Tab-separated table of C-alpha atoms in Angstrom:
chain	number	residue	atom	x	y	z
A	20	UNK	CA	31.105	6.332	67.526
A	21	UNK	CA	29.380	9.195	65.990
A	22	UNK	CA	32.086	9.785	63.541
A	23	UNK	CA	31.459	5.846	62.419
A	24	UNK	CA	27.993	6.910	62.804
A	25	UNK	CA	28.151	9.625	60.223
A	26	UNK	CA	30.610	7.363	58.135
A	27	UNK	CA	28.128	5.035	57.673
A	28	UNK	CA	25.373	7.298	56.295
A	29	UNK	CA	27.533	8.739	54.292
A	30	UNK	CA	28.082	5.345	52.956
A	31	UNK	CA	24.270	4.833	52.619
A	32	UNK	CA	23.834	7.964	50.928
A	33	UNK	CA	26.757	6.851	48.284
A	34	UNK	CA	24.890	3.758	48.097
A	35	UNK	CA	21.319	4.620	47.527
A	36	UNK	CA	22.607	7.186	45.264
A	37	UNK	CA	24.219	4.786	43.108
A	38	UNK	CA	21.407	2.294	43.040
A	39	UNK	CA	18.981	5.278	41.907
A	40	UNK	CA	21.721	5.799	39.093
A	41	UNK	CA	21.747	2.075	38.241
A	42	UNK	CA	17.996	1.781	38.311
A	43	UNK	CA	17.774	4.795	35.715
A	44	UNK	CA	20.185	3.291	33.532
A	45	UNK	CA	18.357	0.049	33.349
A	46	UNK	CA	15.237	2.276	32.283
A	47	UNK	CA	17.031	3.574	29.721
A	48	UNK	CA	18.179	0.099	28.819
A	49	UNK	CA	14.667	-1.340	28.616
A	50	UNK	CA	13.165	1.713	26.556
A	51	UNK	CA	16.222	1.556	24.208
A	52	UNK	CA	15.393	-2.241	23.894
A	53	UNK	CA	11.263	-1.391	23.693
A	54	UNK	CA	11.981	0.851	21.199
A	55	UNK	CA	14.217	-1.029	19.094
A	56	UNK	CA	12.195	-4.309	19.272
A	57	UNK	CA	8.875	-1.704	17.872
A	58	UNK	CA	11.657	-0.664	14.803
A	59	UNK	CA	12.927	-3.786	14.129
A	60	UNK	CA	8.988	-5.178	13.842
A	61	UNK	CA	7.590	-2.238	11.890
A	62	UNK	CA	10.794	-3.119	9.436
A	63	UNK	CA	9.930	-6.381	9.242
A	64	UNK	CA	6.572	-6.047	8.406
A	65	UNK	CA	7.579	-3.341	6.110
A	66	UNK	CA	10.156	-6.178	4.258
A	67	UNK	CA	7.338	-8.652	3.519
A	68	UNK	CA	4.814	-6.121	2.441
A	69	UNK	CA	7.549	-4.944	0.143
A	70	UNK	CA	7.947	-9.196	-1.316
A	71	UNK	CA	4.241	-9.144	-1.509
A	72	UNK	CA	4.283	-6.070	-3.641
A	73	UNK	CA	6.988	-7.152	-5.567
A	74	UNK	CA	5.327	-10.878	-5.801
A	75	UNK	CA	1.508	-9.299	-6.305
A	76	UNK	CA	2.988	-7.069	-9.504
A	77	UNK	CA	4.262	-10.115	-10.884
A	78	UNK	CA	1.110	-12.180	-10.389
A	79	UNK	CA	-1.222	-8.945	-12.300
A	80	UNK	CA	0.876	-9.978	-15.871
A	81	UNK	CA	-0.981	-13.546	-15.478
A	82	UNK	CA	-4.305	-12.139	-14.352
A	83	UNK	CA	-3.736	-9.723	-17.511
A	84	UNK	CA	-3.143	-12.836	-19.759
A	85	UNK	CA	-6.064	-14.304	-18.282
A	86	UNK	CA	-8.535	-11.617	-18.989
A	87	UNK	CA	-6.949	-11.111	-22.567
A	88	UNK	CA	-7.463	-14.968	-23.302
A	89	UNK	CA	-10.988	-15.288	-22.021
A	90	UNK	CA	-12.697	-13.492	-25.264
A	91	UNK	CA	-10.969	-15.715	-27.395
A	92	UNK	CA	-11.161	-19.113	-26.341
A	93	UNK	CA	-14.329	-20.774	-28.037
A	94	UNK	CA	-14.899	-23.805	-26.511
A	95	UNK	CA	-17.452	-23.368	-23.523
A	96	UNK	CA	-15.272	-26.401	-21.515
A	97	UNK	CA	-11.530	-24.454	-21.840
A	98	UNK	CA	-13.537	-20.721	-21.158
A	99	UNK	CA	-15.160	-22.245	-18.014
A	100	UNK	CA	-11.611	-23.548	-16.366
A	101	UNK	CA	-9.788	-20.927	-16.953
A	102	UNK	CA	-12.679	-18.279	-15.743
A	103	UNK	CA	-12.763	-20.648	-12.626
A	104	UNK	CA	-8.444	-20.216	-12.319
A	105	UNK	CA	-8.962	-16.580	-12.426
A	106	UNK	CA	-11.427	-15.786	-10.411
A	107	UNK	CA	-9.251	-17.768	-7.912
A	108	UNK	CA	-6.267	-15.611	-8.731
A	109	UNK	CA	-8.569	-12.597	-8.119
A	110	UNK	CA	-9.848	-14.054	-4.906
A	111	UNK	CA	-6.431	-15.074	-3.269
A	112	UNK	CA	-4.854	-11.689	-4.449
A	113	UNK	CA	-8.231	-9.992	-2.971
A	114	UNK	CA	-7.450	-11.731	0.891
A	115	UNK	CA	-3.538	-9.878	0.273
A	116	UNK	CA	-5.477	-6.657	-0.144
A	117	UNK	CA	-5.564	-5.831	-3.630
A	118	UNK	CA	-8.655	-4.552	-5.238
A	119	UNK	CA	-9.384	-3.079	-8.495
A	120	UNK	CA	-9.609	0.320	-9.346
A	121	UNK	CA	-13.114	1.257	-10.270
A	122	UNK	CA	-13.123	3.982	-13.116
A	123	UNK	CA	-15.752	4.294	-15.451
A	124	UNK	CA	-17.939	7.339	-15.180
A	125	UNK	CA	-15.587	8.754	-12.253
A	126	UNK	CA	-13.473	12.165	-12.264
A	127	UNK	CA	-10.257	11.378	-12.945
A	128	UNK	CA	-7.527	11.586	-10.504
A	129	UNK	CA	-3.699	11.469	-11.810
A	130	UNK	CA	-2.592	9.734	-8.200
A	131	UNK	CA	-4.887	6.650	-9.455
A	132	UNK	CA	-5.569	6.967	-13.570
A	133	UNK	CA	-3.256	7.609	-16.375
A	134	UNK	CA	-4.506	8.995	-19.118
A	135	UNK	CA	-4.262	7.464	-22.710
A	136	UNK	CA	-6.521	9.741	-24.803
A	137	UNK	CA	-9.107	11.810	-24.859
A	138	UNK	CA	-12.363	12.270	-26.765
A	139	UNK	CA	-14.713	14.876	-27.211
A	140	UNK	CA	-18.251	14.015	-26.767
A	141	UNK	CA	-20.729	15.910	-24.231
A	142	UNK	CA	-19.873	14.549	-20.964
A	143	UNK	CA	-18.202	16.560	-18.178
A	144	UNK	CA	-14.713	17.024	-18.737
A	145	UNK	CA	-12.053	14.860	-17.260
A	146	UNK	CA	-14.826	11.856	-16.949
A	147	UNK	CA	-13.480	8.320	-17.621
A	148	UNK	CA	-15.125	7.452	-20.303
A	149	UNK	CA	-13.140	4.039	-20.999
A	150	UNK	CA	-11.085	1.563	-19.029
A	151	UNK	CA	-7.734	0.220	-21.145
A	152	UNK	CA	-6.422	-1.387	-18.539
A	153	UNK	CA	-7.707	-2.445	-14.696
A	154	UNK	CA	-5.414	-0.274	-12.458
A	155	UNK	CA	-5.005	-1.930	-9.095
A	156	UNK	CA	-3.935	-1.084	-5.576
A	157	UNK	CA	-2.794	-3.187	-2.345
A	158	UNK	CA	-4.221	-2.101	0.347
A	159	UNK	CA	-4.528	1.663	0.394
A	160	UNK	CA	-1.441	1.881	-2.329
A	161	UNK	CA	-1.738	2.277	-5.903
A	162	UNK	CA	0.481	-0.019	-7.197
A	163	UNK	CA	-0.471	0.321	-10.734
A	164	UNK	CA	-2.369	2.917	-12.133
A	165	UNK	CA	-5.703	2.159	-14.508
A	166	UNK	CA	-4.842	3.013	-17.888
A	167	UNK	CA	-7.886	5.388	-19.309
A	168	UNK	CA	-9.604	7.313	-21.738
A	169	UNK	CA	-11.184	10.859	-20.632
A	170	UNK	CA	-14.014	13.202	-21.692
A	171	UNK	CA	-13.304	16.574	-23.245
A	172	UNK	CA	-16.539	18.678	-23.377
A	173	UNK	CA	-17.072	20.099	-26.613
A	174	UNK	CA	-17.580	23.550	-27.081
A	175	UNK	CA	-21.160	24.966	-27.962
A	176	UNK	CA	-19.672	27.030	-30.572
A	177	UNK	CA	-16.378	25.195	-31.123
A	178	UNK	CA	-17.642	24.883	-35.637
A	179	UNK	CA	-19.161	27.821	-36.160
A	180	UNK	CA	-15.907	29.955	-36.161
A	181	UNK	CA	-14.823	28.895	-39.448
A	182	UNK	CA	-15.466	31.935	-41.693
């Protein structure tokens, strides 16, 4: 009897034993599956902000047009629509997260301007002096830079060197 006895608990031991193995491989199981459900999410939320990039770059060569055909068009009907269409444009874009780069007057920064010329004059140097072209980014990514002229300080004795 007490060899059945001990039998048994050895049994139970075996048992319980396993169970605690099986329960820590189904905890694995479920963090494996947390954990890939949390990837597979952040990738596909990474995938669509990638379209509406892609889509949102494509969309900036109309607004371009837009603000390029605005100064020309003459009659005060025609100039009034399409000022209307872009502001639209520039308000559904806006609720995607893009937003103009503000330059003018500002240091400039190579991670958000790129430089087109430069021209001396008596402001500090490397201030934007000129906008070429709006520079944009989506969200907190630059995903085109402003096109830009910069100051370059002239020198207090820069023509009195000559001779």
């Amino acid at each position: 009897m007490t060899e059945n006895l001990e039998q048994l608990k050895k049994d139970l031991e075996n048992q319980v034993k396993l169970a605690e193995d099986r329960l820590n491989q189904l905890q694995y199981l479920q963090a494996d599956f947390d954990n890939f459900r949390k990837w597979s999410e952040k990738e596909k939320t990474s995938i669509i902000a990638l379209a509406n990039e892609n889509l949102i770059k494509d969309l900036l060569i109309i607004l371009d047009d837009f603000q390029r055909a605005l100064p020309s068009l003459e009659q005060e009907q025609n100039r009034e629509g399409m000022e209307m269409i872009r502001k639209k444009l520039i308000k559904i874009l806006g609720e995607y997260g893009l937003s103009p780069i503000v330059c003018v007057g500002k240091k400039f920064d190579p991670y958000l301007h790129e430089v087109i010329c430069k021209e001396k004059c008596k402001e500090e140097t490397n201030t934007i002096l000129e906008d070429f072209s709006t520079g944009y980014q989506l969200k907190s990514k630059v995903i085109r830079p402003s096109k830009v002229k910069i100051a370059e300080q002239i020198e207090e004795n820069e023509g009195e060197n000559n001779g």
